[in-house]
Coordinates of C-alpha atoms in Angstrom, one line a residue:
M1 CA 11.8 -3.3 -18.2
D2 CA 8.2 -4.3 -17.6
L3 CA 6.6 -6.7 -15.5
A4 CA 4.3 -8.1 -18.3
T5 CA 7.1 -9.7 -20.5
L6 CA 8.9 -11.1 -17.8
V7 CA 5.6 -12.6 -16.7
H8 CA 5.1 -14.0 -20.4
Q9 CA 8.7 -15.2 -20.6
Y10 CA 8.4 -17.2 -17.3
Y11 CA 4.8 -18.0 -16.9
D12 CA 5.3 -21.7 -18.3
V13 CA 8.0 -22.5 -16.0
F14 CA 6.6 -20.7 -13.2
M15 CA 3.4 -22.6 -13.6
A16 CA 5.3 -25.9 -13.3
R17 CA 7.1 -25.2 -10.5
F18 CA 4.8 -23.1 -8.4
G19 CA 1.1 -23.6 -9.8
K20 CA 0.1 -26.1 -7.4
T21 CA 0.5 -23.6 -4.3
I22 CA -0.1 -20.6 -6.2
L23 CA -3.6 -18.6 -4.5
P24 CA -6.7 -17.9 -6.5
D25 CA -6.1 -14.4 -6.1
Q26 CA -2.3 -14.6 -6.8
R27 CA -3.3 -16.2 -10.1
K28 CA -5.9 -13.7 -10.8
A29 CA -3.2 -10.6 -10.5
L30 CA -0.9 -12.7 -12.9
D31 CA -3.7 -13.1 -15.3
A32 CA -4.3 -9.0 -15.1
I33 CA -0.7 -8.1 -15.4
L34 CA -0.6 -10.5 -18.6
R35 CA -3.6 -8.6 -20.1
C36 CA -2.7 -5.3 -19.2
R37 CA -2.7 -2.8 -22.0
T38 CA -3.6 -5.2 -24.3
P39 CA -6.8 -6.0 -26.4
A40 CA -7.6 -8.5 -23.7
S41 CA -8.3 -6.0 -21.3
G42 CA -10.4 -3.9 -23.6
E43 CA -10.2 -1.0 -25.9
L44 CA -11.4 2.4 -26.4
Y45 CA -11.5 4.1 -29.9
V46 CA -10.2 7.9 -29.4
Q47 CA -10.7 10.6 -31.8
C48 CA -9.3 13.8 -32.4
P49 CA -11.9 16.7 -32.4
D50 CA -9.5 19.0 -34.7
C51 CA -7.9 16.5 -37.2
Q52 CA -10.4 13.8 -36.9
Q53 CA -7.5 11.0 -36.3
G54 CA -9.0 7.9 -34.7
Q55 CA -7.5 4.9 -33.6
W56 CA -7.9 2.0 -30.5
R57 CA -6.2 2.2 -27.4
P58 CA -6.0 -0.9 -25.0
L59 CA -7.0 -0.5 -21.4
S60 CA -4.8 -0.8 -18.5
C61 CA -5.8 -4.0 -16.3
G62 CA -6.9 -1.8 -13.2
N63 CA -5.3 -4.5 -10.9
R64 CA -3.9 -2.7 -7.7
H65 CA -1.0 -5.1 -8.0
C66 CA 0.0 -4.4 -11.6
P67 CA 2.9 -1.6 -11.4
R68 CA 1.7 0.0 -14.3
C69 CA -2.0 0.8 -13.0
Q70 CA -3.8 3.4 -11.1
N71 CA -1.1 6.1 -10.8
H72 CA -4.2 8.8 -10.9
L73 CA -5.8 7.1 -7.7
T74 CA -2.5 7.6 -6.2
S75 CA -2.4 11.0 -6.9
L76 CA -6.1 11.7 -5.6
W77 CA -5.1 10.0 -2.3
I78 CA -2.4 12.1 -1.7
D79 CA -4.4 15.4 -2.5
K80 CA -7.0 14.3 -0.5
Q81 CA -4.6 13.2 2.8
R82 CA -2.8 16.8 2.2
E83 CA -6.0 18.4 2.6
K84 CA -5.9 16.5 6.3
L85 CA -2.6 17.8 7.1
L86 CA -2.3 19.9 10.2
P87 CA 0.3 22.3 11.2
V88 CA 2.2 19.9 13.9
P89 CA 5.1 17.6 14.1
Y90 CA 4.2 14.1 12.8
F91 CA 5.4 10.6 14.0
M92 CA 5.4 7.4 12.2
V93 CA 4.7 4.0 14.3
T94 CA 5.5 0.5 12.7
F95 CA 4.4 -2.5 14.3
T96 CA 6.4 -5.6 12.9
L97 CA 5.2 -9.3 13.4
P98 CA 8.0 -11.5 14.1
Y99 CA 9.4 -14.0 12.0
Q100 CA 8.1 -16.8 13.9
L101 CA 4.5 -15.7 13.1
R102 CA 4.9 -15.1 9.3
L103 CA 3.8 -18.5 8.0
L104 CA 0.7 -18.4 9.8
A105 CA 0.3 -14.9 8.5
Y106 CA 0.7 -16.1 4.7
R107 CA -2.0 -19.2 5.5
H108 CA -4.4 -16.8 7.1
Q109 CA -3.7 -13.5 5.6
G110 CA -7.1 -11.8 6.1
E111 CA -7.5 -13.0 9.6
V112 CA -4.1 -11.8 10.7
Y113 CA -4.0 -8.6 8.6
S114 CA -7.3 -7.6 10.3
L115 CA -5.8 -8.6 13.8
M116 CA -2.7 -6.7 13.5
F117 CA -4.9 -3.3 12.1
R118 CA -7.4 -3.6 15.3
C119 CA -4.5 -4.5 17.8
A120 CA -2.3 -1.7 16.5
A121 CA -5.4 0.9 16.7
E122 CA -6.3 -0.6 20.2
V123 CA -2.9 0.0 21.5
L124 CA -2.5 3.3 20.2
R125 CA -5.6 4.8 21.2
S126 CA -5.3 3.2 24.8
F127 CA -1.8 5.0 25.1
A128 CA -3.3 8.2 23.9
R129 CA -6.3 8.4 26.3
N130 CA -3.8 8.0 29.2
A131 CA -4.0 11.0 31.2
K132 CA -0.3 10.7 31.9
S133 CA 0.9 10.8 28.4
L134 CA -1.8 12.6 26.5
G135 CA -5.5 12.3 27.4
A136 CA -6.8 12.9 24.3
E137 CA -8.2 11.1 21.0
I138 CA -5.6 11.1 18.2
G139 CA -6.0 10.5 14.5
M140 CA -4.3 7.9 12.4
T141 CA -3.5 6.6 8.9
M142 CA -2.5 3.2 8.7
V143 CA -1.4 1.2 5.8
L144 CA -0.2 -2.5 5.8
H145 CA 3.3 -3.8 3.8
T146 CA 4.0 -7.4 3.3
H147 CA 7.4 -6.8 2.2
S148 CA 11.0 -5.8 3.2
R149 CA 13.0 -3.9 0.9
R150 CA 14.5 -7.2 -0.7
L151 CA 10.8 -8.1 -1.2
E152 CA 10.8 -10.7 1.3
F153 CA 7.6 -11.8 3.0
H154 CA 7.6 -9.0 6.0
P155 CA 4.2 -8.1 7.1
H156 CA 4.1 -4.7 9.4
I157 CA 1.8 -1.6 9.5
H158 CA 2.9 1.7 9.2
V159 CA 1.0 4.5 11.3
L160 CA 1.3 8.3 10.7
I161 CA 0.1 10.1 13.2
P162 CA -0.2 13.9 13.9
G163 CA 1.7 14.9 17.4
G164 CA -1.1 15.5 19.5
G165 CA -4.7 15.0 20.1
I166 CA -8.2 16.5 20.6
D167 CA -9.9 16.9 24.1
Q168 CA -13.6 17.2 22.4
Q169 CA -15.4 18.0 25.9
A170 CA -12.8 21.1 26.8
R171 CA -12.8 21.6 22.9
V172 CA -8.6 22.2 23.0
W173 CA -5.8 20.6 21.3
K174 CA -3.1 18.6 23.7
K175 CA 0.1 18.9 21.8
L176 CA 3.0 16.6 22.8
S177 CA 6.1 17.9 23.9
G178 CA 9.7 17.8 22.2
K179 CA 10.1 15.2 19.3
Y180 CA 8.5 12.0 21.5
L181 CA 5.4 10.3 21.3
F182 CA 5.1 7.0 22.9
N183 CA 7.9 4.5 24.4
G184 CA 8.3 1.7 21.7
F185 CA 9.2 -1.1 23.8
A186 CA 5.7 -0.6 25.8
L187 CA 4.0 -0.4 22.6
A188 CA 5.5 -3.8 21.6
K189 CA 4.7 -5.0 24.9
A190 CA 1.2 -4.0 24.5
F191 CA 0.9 -5.1 20.6
R192 CA 2.3 -8.4 21.4
G193 CA -0.1 -9.1 24.3
K194 CA -3.5 -8.0 22.2
F195 CA -2.3 -10.0 19.4
L196 CA -1.8 -13.2 21.1
A197 CA -5.0 -12.9 22.7
G198 CA -7.0 -12.0 19.6
A199 CA -5.4 -14.8 17.6
D200 CA -6.7 -17.2 20.2
A201 CA -10.1 -15.7 20.5
I202 CA -10.2 -16.2 16.6
G203 CA -9.3 -20.0 16.7
L204 CA -5.7 -19.0 15.0
R205 CA -3.6 -22.1 16.2
I206 CA 0.1 -20.8 16.9
T207 CA 2.5 -23.6 17.0
D208 CA 5.9 -22.0 16.7
K209 CA 7.5 -20.7 19.9
V210 CA 6.6 -16.5 20.0
P211 CA 9.6 -14.6 21.1
K212 CA 8.9 -12.3 24.2
K213 CA 10.5 -9.1 22.6
W214 CA 8.6 -7.8 19.8
V215 CA 9.7 -4.9 17.5
V216 CA 7.7 -1.4 17.2
H217 CA 9.5 1.5 15.7
C218 CA 8.3 5.2 17.1
D219 CA 10.1 7.9 14.8
H220 CA 9.5 11.9 14.4
M221 CA 8.9 12.3 10.8
G222 CA 8.9 16.5 10.6
T223 CA 6.0 17.2 8.6
G224 CA 3.6 14.8 7.3
A225 CA 4.1 15.5 3.6
P226 CA 7.1 13.4 3.1
A227 CA 5.3 10.3 4.9
L228 CA 2.4 10.4 2.9
K229 CA 4.4 10.3 -0.4
Y230 CA 6.1 7.4 1.0
L231 CA 2.8 5.5 2.1
A232 CA 1.1 6.3 -1.0
R233 CA 4.4 4.5 -3.0
Y234 CA 2.4 0.5 -2.6
L235 CA -1.4 1.8 -2.0
Y236 CA -2.1 1.1 -5.5
R237 CA 0.1 -0.4 -7.6
G238 CA 2.7 -3.6 -7.0
V239 CA 5.5 -3.7 -4.4
I240 CA 8.2 -2.9 -6.8
G241 CA 8.4 -0.5 -9.6
E242 CA 9.2 -1.5 -13.2
K243 CA 12.3 1.2 -13.1
N244 CA 13.7 -1.0 -10.4
I245 CA 13.8 -4.0 -12.7
I246 CA 17.2 -3.7 -14.5
A247 CA 17.8 -7.1 -16.1
N248 CA 16.8 -10.0 -17.1
T249 CA 19.5 -12.2 -19.0
N250 CA 20.3 -15.9 -18.7
G251 CA 16.6 -16.8 -17.4
E252 CA 17.6 -14.5 -14.1
V253 CA 16.2 -11.1 -13.3
T254 CA 18.0 -8.6 -11.2
F255 CA 16.2 -5.8 -9.4
R256 CA 17.8 -2.9 -7.3
Y257 CA 16.2 -1.8 -3.9
R258 CA 17.6 0.6 -1.2
D259 CA 19.3 -1.2 1.9
S260 CA 17.6 0.2 5.0
A261 CA 20.5 -0.4 7.1
T262 CA 23.2 1.7 5.0
G263 CA 20.6 3.6 2.7
T264 CA 22.8 2.7 -0.3
M265 CA 21.1 0.8 -3.5
Q266 CA 22.0 -2.7 -3.6
K267 CA 20.8 -5.5 -6.3
R268 CA 19.4 -8.7 -6.2
T269 CA 19.4 -11.7 -8.4
L270 CA 16.9 -14.6 -8.9
R271 CA 15.9 -17.1 -11.3
G272 CA 12.9 -15.7 -13.2
E273 CA 10.2 -17.8 -11.6
E274 CA 11.5 -17.1 -8.3
F275 CA 11.3 -13.6 -9.0
L276 CA 7.5 -14.0 -9.9
R277 CA 6.9 -16.1 -6.7
L278 CA 8.4 -13.3 -4.8
L279 CA 6.5 -10.8 -6.1
L280 CA 3.0 -13.1 -5.9
Q281 CA 3.1 -13.7 -2.0
H282 CA 2.3 -10.1 -1.6
V283 CA -0.6 -10.2 -3.3
L284 CA -3.6 -9.4 -0.9
P285 CA -7.0 -11.0 -0.2
N286 CA -9.6 -10.1 -2.7
G287 CA -11.3 -6.9 -1.0
F288 CA -9.1 -6.5 1.6
R289 CA -8.3 -3.0 2.1
R290 CA -4.6 -2.0 2.9
L291 CA -5.4 1.4 4.0
R292 CA -7.5 2.2 7.3
E293 CA -7.9 5.5 9.2
Y294 CA -9.4 6.1 12.5
G295 CA -9.7 8.8 15.1
F296 CA -10.4 12.1 13.6
L297 CA -8.8 11.2 10.4
H298 CA -11.6 8.5 9.8
G299 CA -13.7 9.4 6.6
N300 CA -17.1 9.5 8.7
A301 CA -15.1 11.9 11.6
K302 CA -15.6 15.2 9.4
K303 CA -17.3 17.2 12.6
I304 CA -14.3 16.3 14.7
R305 CA -11.9 17.0 12.0
M306 CA -13.4 20.2 11.3
L307 CA -12.9 21.2 15.2
V308 CA -9.4 20.2 14.8
Q309 CA -9.1 22.6 12.2
L310 CA -10.8 25.4 14.1
V311 CA -8.9 24.8 17.1
L312 CA -5.5 24.8 15.2
H313 CA -6.5 27.9 13.1
V314 CA -6.1 25.7 9.8
V315 CA -7.4 27.4 6.4
I316 CA -8.4 24.9 4.2
R317 CA -8.1 26.1 0.5
P318 CA -10.2 23.9 -1.9
Q319 CA -8.1 23.0 -4.9
P320 CA -9.4 22.0 -8.1
P321 CA -9.9 18.6 -8.7
R322 CA -6.8 16.9 -10.6
P323 CA -7.9 16.0 -14.3
R324 CA -7.7 12.4 -15.2
P325 CA -4.8 12.0 -17.6
V326 CA -6.2 11.8 -21.6
F327 CA -5.0 10.3 -24.8
A328 CA -3.0 12.8 -26.9
C329 CA -3.5 13.0 -30.7
P330 CA 0.0 11.6 -32.3
C331 CA -0.7 14.3 -35.1
C332 CA -1.6 17.4 -33.3
N333 CA -0.9 16.6 -29.7
Q334 CA -4.6 17.9 -28.5
P335 CA -6.7 15.6 -26.1
M336 CA -8.5 12.8 -28.1
R337 CA -12.5 12.1 -27.4
I338 CA -13.8 8.6 -26.5
V339 CA -15.9 7.0 -29.4
R340 CA -16.9 3.9 -28.2
F341 CA -15.3 0.8 -26.3
R342 CA -14.9 -2.5 -26.9
N343 CA -14.0 -5.7 -24.7
D344 CA -13.0 -8.0 -27.5
Y345 CA -10.6 -7.3 -30.3
R346 CA -11.8 -10.4 -32.3
H347 CA -15.2 -8.8 -32.7
P348 CA -15.2 -5.2 -33.0
G349 CA -18.6 -3.6 -31.9

């Protein structure tokens, strides 16, 4: 079941019901999904060098909210992150915005999401620098998710952290003892204070009553590889894989998801236009970065990262670059070469 077919089917009723409230970036994503892998996204003429078989192939839309696109980018990101993995335990810290602030977050997405990133990073850095807990600089990979498993609007940030930190002056790695990073209740209290102060400083007016207790989960993850795979799942594609859309009958769409409490697969059925609305509320503002890195995992911290790898005796084995997918010849299955491009099927060049 492909999403583009659903968009085509329910586009008119969706626009009639929600068109006045749809955001410009949401409309852009919707239009991109409609064009994806059609001549409207442009076409390549590819030809087999062996049998000379040639044909026009439509391009993907490249929109980061399209479930069909950018699989290659996801794979490249995982490859790059695996080169940074350390032989230490990893932890996942999740900062969640309370229910009472979700409407504020939806109305001011860029400001609120950026504030969440900044506050979460400051809290974790301050805890790590505390001599009583670690007394070192840590590295962090942060990814913003805006959805629950039921696809409701649920902004939260996942932070993947190697278990330890680097003391640059002493040139030593300070490791954690046991399967414990920081106290989740203490992190939540500090995050709440920083977020509310930051919101006030940038002029975000909070009218709803804010709960005193916020939620921050801090979990031991073992090695970092499984967590990287989980984080990569929604980096460059939409919030749902097309394989999880399992039915479209009588104007209703059914998708499946894994219940976080029981671990079992559940189903949810919505009107087609409601399903589209559910997906589009997770479209990020244009240019907003869902992924951010801090500390010795930052892209500009290569020297510090090399120091960490030296101290931990990490051997980096260069991997050959992952090749891009190729068009296979339908006759002899050989890779086809790109001959030319056109961006309007009505006017072939």
